[in-house]
């Protein structure tokens, strides 16, 4: 069994809606694939494998040529992804949309001048109190002087001014983990938005990473409190319209399913209190 821990995605789930976090982490309720998420997975796979080719041959045409094989691999791993296609037998428009995002990538970076140190890197570290932080870094670049850059590809559009906190939290989370693994903080955090061709860069400082660790611990404390008490409260927002579990949400007249004590223990390493166990 994997140690209970926290990733930036699940941390954002809890901040968005504690009940959504429960549905995904403890209940592990299935969710239908979304076109945006599947397209993002496909484009990420192409950008990862593009760097297998030697420098000089990493072209837009080479990237587009990877789409069929990466799509076939994705369908083999998750057959349900074909549900996002209007016609599963015709992938022309689907590949065209993904190809447009790949073309945008080449306007933002020249992959022939880059040699990533790591791609799709699984990272994890355990804090002193036993909490494991983990995630997947899209790309890790290391300069000759050892300076580290963390790069994350986003297939959507860049956030409006004032709404950068969510993506930056994810990157600071990765910066915290990588700094503990490498013994030095990253010199640069870079978000590459393929939806509108924007690159956001941020230089973290040590004090910022200390603040990030405190915030992560506070989020985890909130998760443990909800697990112990069984109070997974829904939190409504504009994002509710994209939630796959509205029919089970009390905020929309639904009734959440019972969640077993064993599921909570397995997912979070916490035993609900007796009154919480009786409630579920």
mmCIF file of C-alpha atoms in Angstrom:
data_model
loop_
_atom_site.group_PDB
_atom_site.id
_atom_site.type_symbol
_atom_site.label_atom_id
_atom_site.label_comp_id
_atom_site.label_asym_id
_atom_site.label_seq_id
_atom_site.Cartn_x
_atom_site.Cartn_y
_atom_site.Cartn_z
ATOM 1 C CA UNK A 1 0.000 0.000 0.000
ATOM 2 C CA UNK A 2 1.195 3.486 -0.834
ATOM 3 C CA UNK A 3 1.923 5.763 2.111
ATOM 4 C CA UNK A 4 -0.829 8.362 2.639
ATOM 5 C CA UNK A 5 0.372 11.665 1.310
ATOM 6 C CA UNK A 6 -0.439 14.769 -0.633
ATOM 7 C CA UNK A 7 0.061 15.947 -4.210
ATOM 8 C CA UNK A 8 -0.591 19.483 -5.447
ATOM 9 C CA UNK A 9 -3.654 18.285 -7.387
ATOM 10 C CA UNK A 10 -5.233 16.685 -4.339
ATOM 11 C CA UNK A 11 -4.314 19.688 -2.183
ATOM 12 C CA UNK A 12 -6.133 21.934 -4.659
ATOM 13 C CA UNK A 13 -9.087 19.515 -4.608
ATOM 14 C CA UNK A 14 -9.423 19.950 -0.841
ATOM 15 C CA UNK A 15 -9.119 23.732 -1.078
ATOM 16 C CA UNK A 16 -11.745 23.757 -3.827
ATOM 17 C CA UNK A 17 -14.173 21.400 -2.056
ATOM 18 C CA UNK A 18 -13.488 18.973 0.829
ATOM 19 C CA UNK A 19 -16.313 16.704 -0.369
ATOM 20 C CA UNK A 20 -14.744 16.484 -3.836
ATOM 21 C CA UNK A 21 -11.472 15.491 -2.184
ATOM 22 C CA UNK A 22 -13.289 12.709 -0.300
ATOM 23 C CA UNK A 23 -14.991 11.478 -3.472
ATOM 24 C CA UNK A 24 -11.664 11.274 -5.287
ATOM 25 C CA UNK A 25 -9.315 10.076 -2.552
ATOM 26 C CA UNK A 26 -11.375 7.967 -0.143
ATOM 27 C CA UNK A 27 -14.384 6.877 -2.225
ATOM 28 C CA UNK A 28 -12.348 6.759 -5.454
ATOM 29 C CA UNK A 29 -15.502 7.406 -7.450
ATOM 30 C CA UNK A 30 -15.079 7.040 -11.222
ATOM 31 C CA UNK A 31 -15.282 10.162 -13.355
ATOM 32 C CA UNK A 32 -15.952 10.254 -17.091
ATOM 33 C CA UNK A 33 -12.960 11.450 -19.117
ATOM 34 C CA UNK A 34 -13.051 15.061 -20.223
ATOM 35 C CA UNK A 35 -11.844 16.168 -23.624
ATOM 36 C CA UNK A 36 -9.584 18.832 -22.102
ATOM 37 C CA UNK A 37 -7.906 16.376 -19.710
ATOM 38 C CA UNK A 38 -7.442 13.682 -22.351
ATOM 39 C CA UNK A 39 -6.052 16.166 -24.853
ATOM 40 C CA UNK A 40 -3.674 17.405 -22.176
ATOM 41 C CA UNK A 41 -2.457 13.884 -21.455
ATOM 42 C CA UNK A 42 -1.873 13.276 -25.166
ATOM 43 C CA UNK A 43 0.065 16.516 -25.693
ATOM 44 C CA UNK A 44 2.150 15.920 -22.553
ATOM 45 C CA UNK A 45 3.101 12.466 -23.843
ATOM 46 C CA UNK A 46 4.214 13.890 -27.181
ATOM 47 C CA UNK A 47 6.291 16.628 -25.547
ATOM 48 C CA UNK A 48 7.897 14.065 -23.262
ATOM 49 C CA UNK A 49 8.869 11.727 -26.090
ATOM 50 C CA UNK A 50 9.830 14.467 -28.535
ATOM 51 C CA UNK A 51 13.120 14.757 -26.645
ATOM 52 C CA UNK A 52 13.996 11.161 -27.499
ATOM 53 C CA UNK A 53 14.850 12.458 -30.970
ATOM 54 C CA UNK A 54 18.295 14.010 -31.450
ATOM 55 C CA UNK A 55 18.655 17.777 -31.412
ATOM 56 C CA UNK A 56 18.005 19.201 -34.840
ATOM 57 C CA UNK A 57 15.148 16.836 -35.617
ATOM 58 C CA UNK A 58 12.718 18.071 -32.986
ATOM 59 C CA UNK A 59 10.350 19.857 -35.327
ATOM 60 C CA UNK A 60 6.620 20.603 -35.343
ATOM 61 C CA UNK A 61 6.225 17.920 -37.997
ATOM 62 C CA UNK A 62 8.067 15.389 -35.827
ATOM 63 C CA UNK A 63 5.847 16.265 -32.875
ATOM 64 C CA UNK A 64 2.657 15.846 -34.905
ATOM 65 C CA UNK A 65 3.967 12.527 -36.231
ATOM 66 C CA UNK A 66 4.041 11.233 -32.644
ATOM 67 C CA UNK A 67 0.315 11.818 -32.114
ATOM 68 C CA UNK A 68 -0.996 8.542 -33.600
ATOM 69 C CA UNK A 69 1.321 6.283 -31.625
ATOM 70 C CA UNK A 70 0.795 8.178 -28.370
ATOM 71 C CA UNK A 71 -2.974 8.099 -28.908
ATOM 72 C CA UNK A 72 -2.866 4.364 -29.544
ATOM 73 C CA UNK A 73 -0.849 3.853 -26.369
ATOM 74 C CA UNK A 74 -3.250 6.016 -24.348
ATOM 75 C CA UNK A 75 -6.300 4.146 -25.650
ATOM 76 C CA UNK A 76 -4.577 0.856 -24.805
ATOM 77 C CA UNK A 77 -4.061 2.002 -21.217
ATOM 78 C CA UNK A 78 -7.460 3.694 -20.823
ATOM 79 C CA UNK A 79 -10.013 2.530 -23.400
ATOM 80 C CA UNK A 80 -12.624 4.937 -22.020
ATOM 81 C CA UNK A 81 -10.767 7.961 -23.425
ATOM 82 C CA UNK A 82 -12.382 7.347 -26.826
ATOM 83 C CA UNK A 83 -15.605 8.634 -25.240
ATOM 84 C CA UNK A 84 -14.342 12.199 -25.745
ATOM 85 C CA UNK A 85 -14.444 11.777 -29.551
ATOM 86 C CA UNK A 86 -17.560 12.598 -31.544
ATOM 87 C CA UNK A 87 -16.679 9.718 -33.865
ATOM 88 C CA UNK A 88 -14.187 7.184 -32.390
ATOM 89 C CA UNK A 89 -13.363 6.057 -35.920
ATOM 90 C CA UNK A 90 -12.306 9.550 -37.048
ATOM 91 C CA UNK A 91 -9.421 11.148 -35.166
ATOM 92 C CA UNK A 92 -8.595 13.770 -37.809
ATOM 93 C CA UNK A 93 -10.113 16.726 -35.968
ATOM 94 C CA UNK A 94 -8.844 15.410 -32.641
ATOM 95 C CA UNK A 95 -5.253 15.247 -33.887
ATOM 96 C CA UNK A 96 -5.627 18.659 -35.521
ATOM 97 C CA UNK A 97 -6.596 20.243 -32.200
ATOM 98 C CA UNK A 98 -3.690 18.615 -30.389
ATOM 99 C CA UNK A 99 -1.393 19.580 -33.255
ATOM 100 C CA UNK A 100 -2.324 23.235 -32.882
ATOM 101 C CA UNK A 101 -1.205 23.132 -29.245
ATOM 102 C CA UNK A 102 2.055 21.488 -30.269
ATOM 103 C CA UNK A 103 2.634 24.156 -32.929
ATOM 104 C CA UNK A 104 2.193 26.803 -30.241
ATOM 105 C CA UNK A 105 4.841 25.109 -28.125
ATOM 106 C CA UNK A 106 7.442 25.671 -30.847
ATOM 107 C CA UNK A 107 6.717 29.424 -30.784
ATOM 108 C CA UNK A 108 7.594 29.518 -27.075
ATOM 109 C CA UNK A 109 10.670 27.279 -26.852
ATOM 110 C CA UNK A 110 13.168 25.735 -29.233
ATOM 111 C CA UNK A 111 13.447 22.090 -28.099
ATOM 112 C CA UNK A 112 16.557 21.681 -30.254
ATOM 113 C CA UNK A 113 18.433 23.946 -27.846
ATOM 114 C CA UNK A 114 17.305 22.074 -24.739
ATOM 115 C CA UNK A 115 18.441 18.826 -23.164
ATOM 116 C CA UNK A 116 16.158 18.186 -20.198
ATOM 117 C CA UNK A 117 17.711 16.467 -17.209
ATOM 118 C CA UNK A 118 14.404 14.725 -16.457
ATOM 119 C CA UNK A 119 10.999 14.319 -18.089
ATOM 120 C CA UNK A 120 7.782 13.224 -16.366
ATOM 121 C CA UNK A 121 9.774 12.869 -13.172
ATOM 122 C CA UNK A 122 8.009 11.308 -10.176
ATOM 123 C CA UNK A 123 9.205 13.173 -7.081
ATOM 124 C CA UNK A 124 8.477 12.596 -3.412
ATOM 125 C CA UNK A 125 9.807 13.598 -0.040
ATOM 126 C CA UNK A 126 8.725 12.872 3.503
ATOM 127 C CA UNK A 127 8.449 15.701 6.000
ATOM 128 C CA UNK A 128 9.655 15.312 9.550
ATOM 129 C CA UNK A 129 6.151 14.500 10.829
ATOM 130 C CA UNK A 130 5.782 11.667 8.311
ATOM 131 C CA UNK A 131 3.694 13.453 5.659
ATOM 132 C CA UNK A 132 4.758 12.405 2.159
ATOM 133 C CA UNK A 133 4.632 15.051 -0.562
ATOM 134 C CA UNK A 134 4.610 13.729 -4.111
ATOM 135 C CA UNK A 135 3.870 14.627 -7.682
ATOM 136 C CA UNK A 136 4.976 14.468 -11.307
ATOM 137 C CA UNK A 137 7.225 17.193 -12.718
ATOM 138 C CA UNK A 138 6.777 17.623 -16.481
ATOM 139 C CA UNK A 139 10.371 18.675 -17.084
ATOM 140 C CA UNK A 140 13.462 19.404 -15.044
ATOM 141 C CA UNK A 141 16.243 21.428 -16.646
ATOM 142 C CA UNK A 142 19.681 21.690 -15.049
ATOM 143 C CA UNK A 143 22.141 24.352 -16.219
ATOM 144 C CA UNK A 144 25.927 23.730 -16.357
ATOM 145 C CA UNK A 145 26.290 25.592 -13.059
ATOM 146 C CA UNK A 146 23.712 23.310 -11.438
ATOM 147 C CA UNK A 147 20.833 25.808 -11.477
ATOM 148 C CA UNK A 148 17.478 23.999 -11.634
ATOM 149 C CA UNK A 149 14.424 25.002 -13.627
ATOM 150 C CA UNK A 150 11.065 23.287 -13.116
ATOM 151 C CA UNK A 151 8.844 23.405 -16.210
ATOM 152 C CA UNK A 152 5.151 22.551 -16.346
ATOM 153 C CA UNK A 153 3.102 22.386 -19.545
ATOM 154 C CA UNK A 154 -0.499 23.592 -19.472
ATOM 155 C CA UNK A 155 -2.745 22.921 -22.449
ATOM 156 C CA UNK A 156 -5.317 25.475 -21.329
ATOM 157 C CA UNK A 157 -5.132 29.262 -21.321
ATOM 158 C CA UNK A 158 -3.111 31.295 -18.855
ATOM 159 C CA UNK A 159 -4.977 32.559 -15.776
ATOM 160 C CA UNK A 160 -6.405 36.050 -15.718
ATOM 161 C CA UNK A 161 -4.531 38.619 -13.696
ATOM 162 C CA UNK A 162 -5.165 37.969 -10.016
ATOM 163 C CA UNK A 163 -5.917 34.255 -10.524
ATOM 164 C CA UNK A 164 -2.344 32.959 -10.693
ATOM 165 C CA UNK A 165 -2.304 31.635 -7.125
ATOM 166 C CA UNK A 166 -3.497 28.099 -7.970
ATOM 167 C CA UNK A 167 -0.888 27.317 -10.629
ATOM 168 C CA UNK A 168 1.839 29.026 -8.609
ATOM 169 C CA UNK A 169 0.943 26.951 -5.559
ATOM 170 C CA UNK A 170 1.460 23.807 -7.636
ATOM 171 C CA UNK A 171 4.869 25.020 -8.784
ATOM 172 C CA UNK A 172 5.921 26.100 -5.293
ATOM 173 C CA UNK A 173 4.855 22.667 -4.055
ATOM 174 C CA UNK A 174 7.169 21.061 -6.628
ATOM 175 C CA UNK A 175 9.909 23.552 -5.734
ATOM 176 C CA UNK A 176 9.649 22.515 -2.087
ATOM 177 C CA UNK A 177 9.937 18.822 -2.946
ATOM 178 C CA UNK A 178 12.771 19.292 -5.451
ATOM 179 C CA UNK A 179 14.720 21.556 -3.099
ATOM 180 C CA UNK A 180 14.646 18.842 -0.434
ATOM 181 C CA UNK A 181 15.692 16.195 -2.951
ATOM 182 C CA UNK A 182 18.454 18.206 -4.640
ATOM 183 C CA UNK A 183 19.703 20.190 -1.663
ATOM 184 C CA UNK A 184 19.144 23.542 -3.365
ATOM 185 C CA UNK A 185 16.046 25.564 -4.314
ATOM 186 C CA UNK A 186 15.122 25.813 -7.996
ATOM 187 C CA UNK A 187 16.320 28.965 -9.693
ATOM 188 C CA UNK A 188 13.224 29.197 -11.883
ATOM 189 C CA UNK A 189 9.637 27.955 -12.042
ATOM 190 C CA UNK A 190 8.155 28.080 -15.545
ATOM 191 C CA UNK A 191 4.570 27.541 -16.650
ATOM 192 C CA UNK A 192 4.101 27.080 -20.394
ATOM 193 C CA UNK A 193 0.496 27.757 -21.471
ATOM 194 C CA UNK A 194 -0.177 26.278 -24.900
ATOM 195 C CA UNK A 195 -3.775 27.452 -25.026
ATOM 196 C CA UNK A 196 -2.778 31.080 -25.603
ATOM 197 C CA UNK A 197 1.000 30.966 -25.983
ATOM 198 C CA UNK A 198 1.945 32.530 -22.654
ATOM 199 C CA UNK A 199 4.946 31.649 -20.509
ATOM 200 C CA UNK A 200 4.860 32.581 -16.821
ATOM 201 C CA UNK A 201 8.140 32.542 -14.899
ATOM 202 C CA UNK A 202 8.715 32.879 -11.198
ATOM 203 C CA UNK A 203 11.882 32.910 -9.105
ATOM 204 C CA UNK A 204 11.234 31.343 -5.693
ATOM 205 C CA UNK A 205 13.181 32.325 -2.603
ATOM 206 C CA UNK A 206 13.904 30.239 0.539
ATOM 207 C CA UNK A 207 11.388 32.164 2.660
ATOM 208 C CA UNK A 208 8.709 31.440 0.086
ATOM 209 C CA UNK A 209 9.378 27.704 0.323
ATOM 210 C CA UNK A 210 9.111 27.866 4.111
ATOM 211 C CA UNK A 211 5.721 29.540 3.707
ATOM 212 C CA UNK A 212 4.692 26.881 1.184
ATOM 213 C CA UNK A 213 5.603 24.100 3.624
ATOM 214 C CA UNK A 214 3.522 25.766 6.335
ATOM 215 C CA UNK A 215 0.582 26.025 3.963
ATOM 216 C CA UNK A 216 0.903 22.384 2.927
ATOM 217 C CA UNK A 217 0.955 21.311 6.572
ATOM 218 C CA UNK A 218 -2.138 23.430 7.257
ATOM 219 C CA UNK A 219 -3.980 21.836 4.329
ATOM 220 C CA UNK A 220 -3.020 18.356 5.541
ATOM 221 C CA UNK A 221 -4.207 19.239 9.067
ATOM 222 C CA UNK A 222 -7.561 20.247 7.603
ATOM 223 C CA UNK A 223 -7.764 16.962 5.679
ATOM 224 C CA UNK A 224 -7.007 14.914 8.794
ATOM 225 C CA UNK A 225 -9.605 16.845 10.802
ATOM 226 C CA UNK A 226 -12.240 16.160 8.145
ATOM 227 C CA UNK A 227 -11.254 12.476 8.047
ATOM 228 C CA UNK A 228 -11.442 12.111 11.832
ATOM 229 C CA UNK A 229 -14.801 13.853 12.171
ATOM 230 C CA UNK A 230 -16.367 12.714 8.918
ATOM 231 C CA UNK A 231 -17.264 16.316 8.108
ATOM 232 C CA UNK A 232 -16.454 16.557 4.413
ATOM 233 C CA UNK A 233 -18.320 19.766 3.704
ATOM 234 C CA UNK A 234 -19.163 20.738 0.120
ATOM 235 C CA UNK A 235 -17.906 24.141 -0.972
ATOM 236 C CA UNK A 236 -19.784 25.675 -3.872
ATOM 237 C CA UNK A 237 -18.078 27.783 -6.504
ATOM 238 C CA UNK A 238 -18.114 28.465 -10.233
ATOM 239 C CA UNK A 239 -16.205 25.196 -10.638
ATOM 240 C CA UNK A 240 -19.233 23.163 -9.556
ATOM 241 C CA UNK A 241 -20.483 23.244 -13.129
ATOM 242 C CA UNK A 242 -17.593 20.995 -14.152
ATOM 243 C CA UNK A 243 -17.953 18.544 -11.253
ATOM 244 C CA UNK A 244 -18.857 14.970 -12.178
ATOM 245 C CA UNK A 245 -20.479 14.362 -8.789
ATOM 246 C CA UNK A 246 -23.215 17.003 -8.557
ATOM 247 C CA UNK A 247 -25.898 14.327 -8.253
ATOM 248 C CA UNK A 248 -24.241 13.131 -5.010
ATOM 249 C CA UNK A 249 -23.649 16.589 -3.537
ATOM 250 C CA UNK A 250 -25.911 17.942 -0.753
ATOM 251 C CA UNK A 251 -25.440 21.453 -2.150
ATOM 252 C CA UNK A 252 -27.382 20.280 -5.213
ATOM 253 C CA UNK A 253 -29.938 18.100 -3.454
ATOM 254 C CA UNK A 254 -27.892 14.906 -3.643
ATOM 255 C CA UNK A 255 -26.901 12.340 -1.024
ATOM 256 C CA UNK A 256 -23.252 11.269 -0.720
ATOM 257 C CA UNK A 257 -22.630 7.537 -0.542
ATOM 258 C CA UNK A 258 -21.438 6.007 2.696
ATOM 259 C CA UNK A 259 -17.684 5.854 2.962
ATOM 260 C CA UNK A 260 -16.168 2.993 4.920
ATOM 261 C CA UNK A 261 -13.773 3.436 7.812
ATOM 262 C CA UNK A 262 -11.368 1.134 5.985
ATOM 263 C CA UNK A 263 -11.389 3.367 2.906
ATOM 264 C CA UNK A 264 -10.502 6.431 4.989
ATOM 265 C CA UNK A 265 -7.773 4.543 6.833
ATOM 266 C CA UNK A 266 -6.334 3.183 3.594
ATOM 267 C CA UNK A 267 -6.342 6.536 1.827
ATOM 268 C CA UNK A 268 -5.300 8.847 4.644
ATOM 269 C CA UNK A 269 -3.905 6.732 7.465
ATOM 270 C CA UNK A 270 -6.528 8.107 9.867
ATOM 271 C CA UNK A 271 -9.211 6.222 11.800
ATOM 272 C CA UNK A 272 -12.457 8.216 11.996
ATOM 273 C CA UNK A 273 -13.748 8.862 15.496
ATOM 274 C CA UNK A 274 -16.523 6.620 16.763
ATOM 275 C CA UNK A 275 -19.251 9.182 16.130
ATOM 276 C CA UNK A 276 -17.920 9.802 12.616
ATOM 277 C CA UNK A 277 -17.763 6.065 11.943
ATOM 278 C CA UNK A 278 -21.344 5.707 13.109
ATOM 279 C CA UNK A 279 -22.378 8.522 10.770
ATOM 280 C CA UNK A 280 -20.884 6.790 7.741
#
